[in-house]
Amino acid sequence: MTASYEERKLVSEIRAGRREAFERLLDLYQDKVFALVHRMVGSQDAEDVAQDALIHVCNSVAGFRGRSSLSTWVYRVAMNVCLEHRRKRRPEVVPFEDDLVGRQAHPEGDPVTVAVKNEVKRDVDSAIQLLPEIHRDVVILHELQGLTYRECAAVIGCPLGTVKSRLSGAFAKLRELLSDYASEGGIAT
Amino acid sequence: MKCQRVKEEIKAYVDGELGRVTRWRLARHLAACAGCRMEEKTMTDLAGQVQGASKAAAPPGLRGKVLGKIEFKPGARRRKWILIAVPAAGLGALVVAAILFPVFAGSHERARIAPLLAARRSRQAAERALPSMPFPTRAQGPKEQLAKAKVNTPWAPSARRPAPQAGDRGYGAVAPPSVPTTPLIIKTADISIKVKSFQKAYDDAVWICRSVGGFVSDSTAESEESIPTSGSLTLRVPVDSFESAIGRLSRLGTVKSKNIKGQDVTGEVVDLESRLRNKRAEERQYLEIMNRAKRVPDILTVTEELSRVRGEIEEAQGRLKYLRASAAMATINVSLSEKERPKPVPASKSSITRTFKNAVASLGRTANGLAAICIWLGVYSPFWALPIAAWLYLRKRQPAAQ
């Protein structure tokens, strides 16, 4: 999948040095990049690493060749920054943050339902964090960031079949970890 | 499609990432298999739960921080091939420069010496032309003759007068008559020849030497099992026949080495002749004194001096005679040896031993080849190490995503 016309136009405007184009780029991708970084490096370093990743994206987007979609390219840059960060601070421990669920609390609805939903989310987050890195990365990219298998393969830099098998393996593990919910037939989120 | 296969593919099926055919086959299986349908539902629910996991939103100040740290300037699109092309171009330029430098240097050198070569050629042409000019007669004096040569030749001929010849009386400058017209050179040659039969080659060498008017001054022979197989001869041949004798000797077998030396003794001969003339003049003076001497002590003193001078004259004459004889007869040292007969391979050596030795020899050759390659690479390291270092440096400076 190559870059769309709008993406190419945006990149050409960035090459021209227009501030509005940079702002548009950040509006498009800052939440996605932050969510990815937050999942990959944890909340403690998320802001710094996301900032580094976005600066990296802005500084090097002039070299974007349009061989993939712009979002894939941005994810790849962010992923590389995260991997670099992981390498620097091994052994990696990504703590699960309770505050994340609190920040995302649903203001509407029955308090009991909201509480149950929050608990489910907390358990799902815990299960995701318990996955091995290679499985967790594809789950984050595909399930949480909404990338296709092909885009995941481009971001991670591995064959399509590897993404497929990693996701299958990841869900087998998640199924064990979330066996209670799975057996109950799931809870609507 | 079997249930195990369905289990592997069900996640991709739920995600809509299967190919059309596989998807159709899997759907057909699901329609018939209640267990796999349950599996599909479980996977769909689980995916829904995971997708519903909490997603962190970017903090409000992030955008401003990023915008504050980037520069809004037009940026050229960086092309990856430049990282390869630039070092490659540099390397190419170096190679071309290395190839062309000697050519240009050579052309500069040729341009520098071209006038000198032209002058030398014209001088040689003039030298060839001068001996054919008629020598000055009384009607046409040397000055007029030289003036004519000056007109014909671009160089100043005043320092290069034609050598005086016999009968030249009107020219003025006459060289000492004792100076030899041809240089006296003592020629010596050492030849080593491999021959099929030593005895036959020895006889042929002696015959060649005698046929050109020479003689064998020394000879040695070494035998193996009472058969002479190698030896050497010292031949003295007239200097005029030196070259032809060497040519004929070379055809006796395979020449392994040939060394021809020449010692120019012209200067020494001239010097000895001058000293000899002086000594003879001195001897004549002593003889005159002897004739006038009346007292016995005077006669004794003159006799003593006369014997000293005569001793020196004889010494000089002997040396002159030796030098002239050496120059007249060249010396050729011939070393003859029979070709080695192939030794039979010992029957005890098995083919395994030979194979092992061949393998060891091959290993040695391979090691030598590898060492040579390493040495070449090492010597040429400036041509490949610098571009690689530059490439690595530039690559490191690229963003992580590139």
Coordinates of C-alpha atoms in Angstrom, one line a residue:
Chain A
M1 CA 0.0 0.0 0.0
T2 CA 1.5 3.3 -1.1
A3 CA 1.0 6.8 0.2
S4 CA -2.3 8.4 -0.8
Y5 CA -2.6 11.7 -2.6
E6 CA -3.3 13.6 0.6
E7 CA -0.3 12.1 2.3
R8 CA 2.0 13.0 -0.5
K9 CA 0.6 16.5 -0.6
L10 CA 1.2 16.9 3.2
V11 CA 4.7 15.6 2.9
S12 CA 5.5 18.0 0.0
E13 CA 4.2 20.9 2.1
I14 CA 6.4 19.8 5.0
R15 CA 9.3 19.7 2.6
A16 CA 8.5 23.3 1.8
G17 CA 8.9 24.1 5.5
R18 CA 5.3 25.1 6.2
R19 CA 4.5 25.2 9.9
E20 CA 0.8 24.4 9.3
A21 CA 1.8 21.1 7.6
F22 CA 3.8 20.1 10.6
E23 CA 0.9 20.9 12.9
R24 CA -1.4 18.9 10.8
L25 CA 1.0 15.9 10.9
L26 CA 1.1 16.1 14.7
D27 CA -2.7 16.4 14.9
L28 CA -3.0 13.3 12.8
Y29 CA -0.5 11.1 14.6
Q30 CA 0.4 12.3 18.0
D31 CA -2.4 10.3 19.8
K32 CA -1.5 7.2 17.8
V33 CA 2.2 7.5 18.5
F34 CA 1.6 8.2 22.1
A35 CA -0.7 5.2 22.5
L36 CA 1.8 3.0 20.9
V37 CA 4.7 4.3 22.9
H38 CA 2.7 4.1 26.1
R39 CA 2.0 0.5 25.5
M40 CA 5.6 -0.4 24.5
V41 CA 7.6 1.5 27.1
G42 CA 5.2 2.2 29.9
S43 CA 3.8 5.4 31.3
Q44 CA 6.9 6.4 33.1
D45 CA 8.9 7.2 29.9
A46 CA 6.0 7.4 27.5
E47 CA 5.9 11.2 27.2
D48 CA 9.7 11.6 26.6
V49 CA 9.9 8.7 24.2
A50 CA 6.8 9.9 22.3
Q51 CA 8.3 13.3 22.1
D52 CA 11.5 11.9 20.7
A53 CA 9.6 9.8 18.3
L54 CA 7.5 12.7 17.0
I55 CA 10.5 14.9 16.7
H56 CA 12.2 12.2 14.7
V57 CA 9.1 11.9 12.5
C58 CA 9.0 15.6 11.9
N59 CA 12.7 15.8 11.1
S60 CA 12.8 12.9 8.8
V61 CA 9.5 13.1 7.1
A62 CA 11.1 15.0 4.3
G63 CA 12.8 11.8 3.3
F64 CA 9.5 9.8 3.1
R65 CA 9.5 8.1 -0.3
G66 CA 5.8 7.2 -0.4
R67 CA 6.4 3.4 -0.8
S68 CA 4.1 2.7 2.1
S69 CA 1.2 4.7 3.7
L70 CA 2.4 7.6 5.8
S71 CA 0.8 6.0 8.9
T72 CA 2.9 2.9 8.4
W73 CA 6.0 4.9 8.1
V74 CA 5.2 7.0 11.2
Y75 CA 4.5 3.8 13.2
R76 CA 7.8 2.3 12.0
V77 CA 9.7 5.4 13.1
A78 CA 8.0 5.3 16.5
M79 CA 8.5 1.6 16.8
N80 CA 12.2 2.0 16.1
V81 CA 12.5 4.7 18.7
C82 CA 10.7 2.5 21.2
L83 CA 13.0 -0.5 20.4
E84 CA 16.0 1.7 20.8
H85 CA 14.7 2.9 24.2
R86 CA 14.1 -0.7 25.2
R87 CA 17.6 -1.7 24.3
K88 CA 19.0 1.1 26.4
R89 CA 17.1 0.3 29.5
R90 CA 17.2 -3.5 29.7
P91 CA 16.0 -5.5 31.5
E92 CA 12.7 -4.1 30.5
V93 CA 9.8 -4.0 33.0
V94 CA 6.7 -2.4 31.7
P95 CA 4.5 -1.9 34.7
F96 CA 0.8 -2.1 34.4
E97 CA -0.8 1.2 35.3
D98 CA -4.1 1.4 37.1
D99 CA -4.3 5.1 36.5
L100 CA -4.7 4.4 32.8
V101 CA -8.1 2.8 33.3
G102 CA -9.1 5.6 35.6
R103 CA -8.3 8.2 33.0
Q104 CA -10.4 6.4 30.5
A105 CA -13.3 6.0 32.8
H106 CA -16.7 6.2 31.2
P107 CA -18.6 9.1 32.7
E108 CA -22.0 7.8 31.4
G109 CA -23.9 4.7 32.4
D110 CA -24.7 2.6 35.5
P111 CA -21.9 2.8 38.0
V112 CA -21.9 -1.0 38.4
T113 CA -21.5 -1.6 34.7
V114 CA -18.8 1.0 34.5
A115 CA -17.0 -0.7 37.4
V116 CA -17.2 -4.1 35.7
K117 CA -16.0 -2.6 32.4
N118 CA -13.1 -1.0 34.1
E119 CA -12.2 -4.3 35.7
V120 CA -12.3 -6.1 32.4
K121 CA -10.1 -3.5 30.8
R122 CA -7.7 -3.8 33.7
D123 CA -7.5 -7.5 33.3
V124 CA -7.1 -7.3 29.5
D125 CA -4.3 -4.7 30.0
S126 CA -2.6 -7.0 32.5
A127 CA -2.9 -9.9 30.1
I128 CA -1.4 -7.9 27.2
Q129 CA 1.5 -6.8 29.4
L130 CA 2.2 -10.4 30.3
L131 CA 2.7 -11.5 26.7
P132 CA 6.2 -11.9 25.3
E133 CA 7.5 -8.9 23.5
I134 CA 7.3 -10.3 20.0
H135 CA 3.6 -11.2 20.6
R136 CA 2.8 -8.0 22.5
D137 CA 4.1 -5.8 19.6
V138 CA 1.8 -7.4 17.0
V139 CA -1.2 -7.3 19.4
I140 CA -0.5 -3.6 20.1
L141 CA -0.1 -2.8 16.4
H142 CA -3.0 -4.8 15.1
E143 CA -5.6 -4.9 17.8
L144 CA -4.9 -1.5 19.5
Q145 CA -3.6 0.6 16.7
G146 CA -5.7 -1.0 14.0
L147 CA -3.0 -1.8 11.5
T148 CA -3.5 -4.6 8.9
Y149 CA -1.3 -7.7 8.9
R150 CA 0.6 -6.2 6.0
E151 CA 1.2 -2.9 7.7
C152 CA 2.3 -4.7 10.9
A153 CA 4.8 -6.7 8.8
A154 CA 6.1 -3.4 7.3
V155 CA 6.4 -1.8 10.7
I156 CA 8.0 -4.7 12.5
G157 CA 10.1 -5.6 9.4
C158 CA 9.1 -9.3 9.2
P159 CA 7.2 -11.5 6.7
L160 CA 3.4 -11.5 6.6
G161 CA 3.2 -15.1 7.8
T162 CA 5.2 -14.3 10.9
V163 CA 2.7 -11.6 11.8
K164 CA -0.1 -14.1 11.3
S165 CA 1.6 -16.8 13.4
R166 CA 2.6 -14.4 16.2
L167 CA -1.0 -13.1 16.4
S168 CA -2.3 -16.6 16.5
G169 CA 0.2 -17.5 19.3
A170 CA -0.6 -14.2 21.2
F171 CA -4.3 -14.9 21.1
A172 CA -3.8 -18.5 22.3
K173 CA -2.0 -17.1 25.3
L174 CA -4.5 -14.3 25.9
R175 CA -7.3 -16.9 25.7
E176 CA -5.6 -18.8 28.6
L177 CA -5.1 -15.6 30.6
L178 CA -8.6 -14.3 30.0
S179 CA -10.3 -17.7 30.2
D180 CA -13.0 -16.5 32.5
Y181 CA -14.2 -13.9 30.1
A182 CA -13.8 -16.1 27.1
S183 CA -15.9 -18.9 28.7
E184 CA -18.6 -16.4 29.7
G185 CA -19.0 -15.4 26.1
G186 CA -17.4 -12.0 26.5
I187 CA -18.5 -8.8 28.0
A188 CA -19.5 -5.9 25.8
T189 CA -17.2 -3.0 26.1
Chain B
M1 CA -10.2 -28.5 5.9
K2 CA -9.4 -30.1 9.3
C3 CA -10.2 -28.6 12.7
Q4 CA -6.6 -28.3 13.6
R5 CA -5.9 -26.2 10.5
V6 CA -9.1 -24.1 11.3
K7 CA -7.7 -23.4 14.8
E8 CA -4.5 -22.0 13.2
E9 CA -6.3 -19.9 10.7
I10 CA -9.3 -18.8 12.8
K11 CA -7.7 -15.6 14.0
A12 CA -6.9 -14.4 10.5
Y13 CA -10.4 -15.4 9.5
V14 CA -11.9 -13.3 12.2
D15 CA -9.6 -10.4 11.2
G16 CA -10.6 -10.7 7.5
E17 CA -6.9 -11.3 6.6
L18 CA -7.3 -14.6 4.8
G19 CA -7.2 -15.2 1.1
R20 CA -10.4 -15.7 -0.8
V21 CA -10.0 -19.5 -1.3
T22 CA -8.9 -20.2 2.2
R23 CA -11.6 -18.0 3.6
W24 CA -14.2 -19.9 1.5
R25 CA -12.9 -23.3 2.6
L26 CA -12.9 -22.2 6.2
A27 CA -16.4 -20.8 6.0
R28 CA -17.6 -24.1 4.5
H29 CA -15.9 -26.0 7.4
L30 CA -17.5 -23.7 10.0
A31 CA -20.9 -24.3 8.5
A32 CA -20.5 -28.0 9.1
C33 CA -18.5 -28.0 12.4
A34 CA -20.2 -26.7 15.6
G35 CA -16.9 -26.9 17.7
C36 CA -15.1 -24.6 15.3
R37 CA -18.0 -22.2 15.2
M38 CA -17.7 -22.0 19.0
E39 CA -14.0 -21.4 18.5
E40 CA -14.8 -18.5 16.1
K41 CA -17.2 -16.9 18.5
T42 CA -14.6 -17.2 21.3
M43 CA -11.9 -15.6 19.2
T44 CA -14.2 -12.8 18.0
D45 CA -15.2 -12.0 21.6
L46 CA -11.6 -12.1 22.8
A47 CA -10.5 -9.8 20.0
G48 CA -13.3 -7.4 20.9
Q49 CA -12.1 -7.4 24.5
V50 CA -8.5 -6.8 23.5
Q51 CA -9.5 -4.0 21.1
G52 CA -11.5 -2.4 23.8
A53 CA -8.5 -2.2 26.1
S54 CA -7.7 1.2 27.3
K55 CA -5.8 3.6 25.0
A56 CA -3.8 6.4 26.4
A57 CA -4.3 9.8 24.9
A58 CA -1.4 12.1 24.3
P59 CA -0.8 14.7 27.1
P60 CA -1.9 18.2 26.1
G61 CA 1.5 19.8 26.1
L62 CA 3.1 17.2 23.8
R63 CA 2.3 18.9 20.6
G64 CA 3.7 22.3 21.8
K65 CA 6.9 20.7 23.0
V66 CA 7.4 18.9 19.7
L67 CA 6.7 22.0 17.7
G68 CA 9.1 23.9 19.8
K69 CA 12.0 21.6 19.1
I70 CA 11.7 21.2 15.3
E71 CA 12.9 23.6 12.7
F72 CA 10.5 24.8 10.0
K73 CA 12.9 25.0 7.1
P74 CA 12.6 23.6 3.6
G75 CA 14.2 20.1 3.6
A76 CA 15.5 18.3 0.6
R77 CA 14.3 14.9 0.1
R78 CA 17.1 12.6 1.2
R79 CA 17.7 9.8 -1.2
K80 CA 19.2 6.6 0.1
W81 CA 21.2 6.0 -3.0
I82 CA 23.2 9.1 -2.4
L83 CA 24.7 7.4 0.6
I84 CA 26.0 4.7 -1.7
A85 CA 26.6 6.8 -4.7
V86 CA 28.8 9.5 -3.0
P87 CA 31.3 7.1 -1.6
A88 CA 31.2 5.0 -4.8
A89 CA 31.9 8.2 -6.8
G90 CA 34.7 9.1 -4.5
L91 CA 36.2 5.6 -4.8
G92 CA 35.8 5.8 -8.6
A93 CA 37.5 9.1 -8.7
L94 CA 40.4 7.8 -6.7
V95 CA 40.9 4.8 -8.9
V96 CA 40.7 7.0 -12.1
A97 CA 43.2 9.4 -10.6
A98 CA 45.5 6.5 -9.6
I99 CA 45.3 5.2 -13.2
L100 CA 45.7 8.6 -14.9
F101 CA 48.3 10.1 -12.7
P102 CA 51.2 8.2 -14.1
V103 CA 50.0 8.9 -17.6
F104 CA 49.8 12.7 -17.0
A105 CA 53.0 12.6 -15.0
G106 CA 54.6 10.8 -17.9
S107 CA 53.3 13.3 -20.4
H108 CA 54.7 16.2 -18.3
E109 CA 58.0 14.5 -18.1
R110 CA 58.0 13.9 -21.8
A111 CA 57.1 17.5 -22.4
R112 CA 59.9 18.6 -20.2
I113 CA 62.6 16.5 -21.8
A114 CA 61.3 16.9 -25.4
P115 CA 63.5 19.9 -26.2
L116 CA 66.5 18.1 -24.7
L117 CA 65.8 15.0 -26.8
A118 CA 65.4 17.1 -30.0
A119 CA 68.7 18.8 -29.3
R120 CA 70.3 15.5 -28.7
R121 CA 68.9 14.1 -32.0
S122 CA 70.1 17.1 -33.9
R123 CA 73.6 16.8 -32.4
Q124 CA 73.7 13.1 -33.4
A125 CA 72.7 13.9 -36.9
A126 CA 75.4 16.6 -37.1
E127 CA 78.0 14.2 -35.7
R128 CA 77.0 11.7 -38.4
A129 CA 77.3 14.4 -41.0
L130 CA 80.7 15.8 -39.9
P131 CA 83.1 12.9 -40.7
S132 CA 81.9 13.0 -44.3
M133 CA 83.0 16.6 -44.7
P134 CA 86.2 17.0 -46.6
F135 CA 89.1 17.9 -44.3
P136 CA 90.4 21.4 -44.6
T137 CA 93.0 22.0 -47.2
R138 CA 95.5 24.9 -47.5
A139 CA 93.1 26.6 -49.8
Q140 CA 90.2 26.2 -47.4
G141 CA 91.5 26.7 -43.8
P142 CA 90.2 25.2 -40.6
K143 CA 88.4 28.4 -39.7
E144 CA 86.4 28.5 -42.9
Q145 CA 85.6 24.9 -42.6
L146 CA 84.3 25.3 -39.1
A147 CA 82.2 28.3 -40.1
K148 CA 80.6 26.1 -42.8
A149 CA 79.8 23.4 -40.3
K150 CA 78.3 26.1 -38.0
V151 CA 75.9 27.1 -40.8
N152 CA 74.9 23.5 -41.4
T153 CA 74.4 22.5 -37.9
P154 CA 72.3 24.3 -35.2
W155 CA 74.8 23.6 -32.4
A156 CA 78.1 25.4 -31.9
P157 CA 80.7 23.0 -33.3
S158 CA 83.7 24.8 -31.9
A159 CA 84.0 22.3 -29.0
R160 CA 83.3 19.3 -31.3
R161 CA 86.0 19.3 -33.9
P162 CA 86.4 16.2 -36.0
A163 CA 89.1 13.9 -34.6
P164 CA 92.4 14.4 -36.3
Q165 CA 93.4 11.6 -38.6
A166 CA 96.6 10.3 -40.1
G167 CA 98.1 12.7 -42.6
D168 CA 96.4 15.6 -41.1
R169 CA 99.1 18.2 -40.9
G170 CA 97.4 21.5 -41.7
Y171 CA 94.9 21.3 -38.8
G172 CA 97.2 22.1 -35.9
A173 CA 95.9 19.9 -33.1
V174 CA 97.7 16.5 -33.1
A175 CA 96.9 13.9 -30.5
P176 CA 99.7 11.8 -28.9
P177 CA 100.5 8.9 -31.2
S178 CA 100.4 6.4 -28.4
V179 CA 96.7 6.7 -27.7
P180 CA 95.1 3.4 -29.1
T181 CA 92.4 4.0 -31.7
T182 CA 90.4 1.0 -30.4
P183 CA 89.7 0.5 -26.7
L184 CA 91.5 -2.4 -25.0
I185 CA 89.0 -4.5 -23.2
I186 CA 89.6 -7.7 -21.4
K187 CA 86.6 -9.9 -22.1
T188 CA 85.5 -12.7 -19.8
A189 CA 82.5 -15.0 -20.0
D190 CA 81.0 -17.5 -17.7
I191 CA 78.6 -20.0 -19.2
S192 CA 76.8 -22.8 -17.4
I193 CA 75.3 -25.4 -19.8
K194 CA 73.2 -28.5 -19.1
V195 CA 74.2 -31.2 -21.7
K196 CA 72.9 -34.7 -22.5
S197 CA 76.4 -36.2 -22.5
F198 CA 79.2 -34.5 -20.7
Q199 CA 81.9 -36.4 -22.6
K200 CA 80.6 -35.4 -26.0
A201 CA 80.1 -31.8 -24.9
Y202 CA 83.6 -31.6 -23.5
D203 CA 85.1 -32.8 -26.8
D204 CA 83.0 -30.4 -28.8
A205 CA 84.0 -27.4 -26.6
V206 CA 87.6 -28.2 -27.0
W207 CA 87.2 -28.5 -30.8
I208 CA 85.3 -25.2 -30.9
C209 CA 88.1 -23.5 -29.0
R210 CA 90.9 -24.9 -31.2
S211 CA 88.9 -24.1 -34.4
V212 CA 88.9 -20.4 -33.6
G213 CA 92.6 -20.4 -32.8
G214 CA 92.3 -20.6 -29.0
F215 CA 93.5 -23.1 -26.4
V216 CA 92.3 -24.8 -23.3
S217 CA 94.1 -23.3 -20.3
D218 CA 92.4 -25.3 -17.6
S219 CA 89.9 -28.1 -17.2
T220 CA 88.3 -30.2 -14.5
A221 CA 85.9 -33.1 -14.5
E222 CA 83.8 -34.9 -11.9
S223 CA 82.6 -38.5 -12.2
E224 CA 79.8 -40.6 -10.9
E225 CA 80.3 -44.3 -10.9
S226 CA 83.4 -43.9 -13.0
I227 CA 81.5 -41.9 -15.7
P228 CA 82.3 -38.2 -15.9
T229 CA 79.1 -36.2 -15.5
S230 CA 80.2 -32.7 -14.9
G231 CA 83.2 -30.4 -15.2
S232 CA 84.5 -27.1 -16.3
L233 CA 86.9 -25.7 -18.9
T234 CA 88.7 -22.4 -19.1
L235 CA 89.1 -21.5 -22.8
R236 CA 91.3 -18.7 -24.2
V237 CA 90.1 -17.5 -27.6
P238 CA 91.1 -14.6 -29.8
V239 CA 89.0 -11.6 -29.0
D240 CA 87.7 -11.4 -32.6
S241 CA 86.3 -14.9 -32.3
F242 CA 84.9 -14.3 -28.8
E243 CA 81.3 -13.8 -29.8
S244 CA 81.2 -16.6 -32.4
A245 CA 82.8 -19.0 -29.9
I246 CA 80.2 -18.2 -27.2
G247 CA 77.4 -18.7 -29.8
R248 CA 78.7 -22.1 -30.8
L249 CA 79.3 -23.1 -27.1
S250 CA 75.7 -22.1 -26.3
R251 CA 74.4 -24.7 -28.8
L252 CA 76.0 -27.6 -26.9
G253 CA 73.0 -27.9 -24.6
T254 CA 70.6 -25.8 -22.5
V255 CA 72.2 -22.6 -21.2
K256 CA 71.4 -22.2 -17.5
S257 CA 73.4 -19.0 -17.0
K258 CA 75.5 -16.7 -19.1
N259 CA 77.6 -13.9 -17.8
I260 CA 79.8 -11.7 -20.0
K261 CA 82.0 -9.1 -18.5
G262 CA 84.4 -6.6 -20.0
Q263 CA 87.1 -4.7 -18.2
D264 CA 88.3 -1.6 -20.1
V265 CA 92.0 -1.2 -19.6
T266 CA 92.6 1.5 -22.2
G267 CA 93.3 4.1 -19.6
E268 CA 95.8 1.9 -17.7
V269 CA 97.6 1.1 -20.9
V270 CA 97.9 4.8 -21.9
D271 CA 99.1 5.6 -18.4
L272 CA 101.7 2.8 -18.5
E273 CA 103.0 3.9 -21.9
S274 CA 103.5 7.4 -20.7
R275 CA 105.3 6.2 -17.6
L276 CA 107.4 4.0 -19.8
R277 CA 108.4 6.9 -22.0
N278 CA 109.4 9.0 -19.0
K279 CA 111.4 6.1 -17.5
R280 CA 113.2 5.6 -20.8
A281 CA 114.0 9.3 -21.0
E282 CA 115.3 9.1 -17.4
E283 CA 117.4 6.1 -18.3
R284 CA 118.9 8.0 -21.2
Q285 CA 119.8 10.9 -18.9
Y286 CA 121.4 8.6 -16.4
L287 CA 123.4 7.0 -19.2
E288 CA 124.7 10.4 -20.3
I289 CA 125.6 11.2 -16.7
M290 CA 127.4 7.8 -16.6
N291 CA 129.4 8.7 -19.6
R292 CA 130.5 12.0 -18.0
A293 CA 131.2 10.5 -14.5
K294 CA 134.9 10.3 -13.6
R295 CA 134.8 9.4 -9.9
V296 CA 133.9 6.0 -8.6
P297 CA 131.3 7.2 -6.0
D298 CA 129.5 9.1 -8.8
I299 CA 129.6 6.0 -11.1
L300 CA 128.2 3.8 -8.3
T301 CA 125.3 6.2 -7.5
V302 CA 124.4 6.5 -11.2
T303 CA 124.5 2.7 -11.6
E304 CA 122.2 2.3 -8.6
E305 CA 119.7 4.8 -10.1
L306 CA 120.0 3.1 -13.5
S307 CA 119.1 -0.3 -12.1
R308 CA 116.1 1.1 -10.3
V309 CA 114.9 2.8 -13.4
R310 CA 115.4 -0.3 -15.5
G311 CA 113.5 -2.4 -13.0
E312 CA 110.6 0.0 -13.2
I313 CA 110.8 -0.1 -17.0
E314 CA 110.6 -3.9 -17.0
E315 CA 107.8 -3.9 -14.5
A316 CA 105.8 -1.5 -16.7
Q317 CA 106.7 -3.4 -19.9
G318 CA 105.5 -6.7 -18.2
R319 CA 102.2 -5.2 -17.1
L320 CA 101.7 -3.7 -20.6
K321 CA 102.4 -7.1 -22.2
Y322 CA 100.0 -8.8 -19.8
L323 CA 97.2 -6.3 -20.5
R324 CA 97.6 -6.5 -24.2
A325 CA 97.7 -10.3 -24.2
S326 CA 94.6 -10.4 -22.0
A327 CA 92.9 -8.0 -24.3
A328 CA 93.9 -10.0 -27.3
M329 CA 92.7 -13.3 -25.9
A330 CA 89.4 -13.5 -24.2
T331 CA 88.6 -16.0 -21.4
I332 CA 85.6 -18.2 -21.5
N333 CA 84.8 -20.3 -18.4
V334 CA 82.5 -23.1 -19.4
S335 CA 80.7 -25.2 -16.9
L336 CA 79.2 -28.4 -18.3
S337 CA 76.9 -30.8 -16.4
E338 CA 74.7 -33.6 -17.5
K339 CA 70.9 -33.3 -17.1
E340 CA 69.6 -35.2 -14.1
R341 CA 68.0 -38.4 -15.0
P342 CA 64.5 -38.9 -13.5
K343 CA 64.7 -40.9 -10.3
P344 CA 62.3 -43.8 -10.1
V345 CA 59.5 -43.3 -7.5
P346 CA 60.0 -45.7 -4.6
A347 CA 57.6 -48.5 -5.0
S348 CA 56.9 -48.6 -1.2
K349 CA 55.0 -45.3 -1.3
S350 CA 51.3 -46.0 -1.5
S351 CA 48.7 -43.9 -3.3
I352 CA 47.3 -42.7 0.1
T353 CA 50.7 -41.2 1.0
R354 CA 51.0 -39.5 -2.3
T355 CA 47.4 -38.2 -2.0
F356 CA 48.2 -36.9 1.5
K357 CA 51.4 -35.2 0.3
N358 CA 49.4 -33.7 -2.7
A359 CA 46.8 -32.4 -0.3
V360 CA 49.3 -30.9 2.0
A361 CA 51.0 -29.2 -0.9
S362 CA 47.7 -27.9 -2.1
L363 CA 46.9 -26.6 1.3
G364 CA 50.2 -24.7 1.3
R365 CA 49.4 -23.2 -2.1
T366 CA 46.0 -22.2 -0.9
A367 CA 47.4 -20.6 2.2
N368 CA 49.9 -18.7 0.1
G369 CA 47.1 -17.5 -2.1
L370 CA 45.0 -16.3 0.8
A371 CA 48.0 -14.6 2.4
A372 CA 48.6 -12.8 -0.9
I373 CA 45.0 -11.7 -1.1
C374 CA 45.1 -10.4 2.5
I375 CA 48.3 -8.5 1.7
W376 CA 46.8 -6.9 -1.5
L377 CA 43.6 -6.0 0.5
G378 CA 45.8 -4.5 3.2
V379 CA 47.9 -2.4 0.8
Y380 CA 44.8 -1.2 -1.0
S381 CA 42.9 -0.5 2.2
P382 CA 42.8 3.2 1.6
F383 CA 40.7 2.6 -1.5
W384 CA 38.0 0.5 0.2
A385 CA 38.3 1.3 4.0
L386 CA 37.7 5.0 3.7
P387 CA 34.6 4.8 1.5
I388 CA 33.1 2.1 3.8
A389 CA 33.9 4.2 6.9
A390 CA 32.3 7.2 5.2
W391 CA 29.3 5.1 4.3
L392 CA 28.9 3.7 7.8
Y393 CA 29.2 7.3 9.2
L394 CA 26.6 8.6 6.9
R395 CA 24.3 5.7 7.6
K396 CA 24.6 6.2 11.3
R397 CA 23.6 9.8 10.9
Q398 CA 20.4 8.7 9.1
P399 CA 17.2 8.5 11.1
A400 CA 16.4 5.2 12.6
A401 CA 13.5 4.7 10.3
Q402 CA 15.6 5.1 7.2

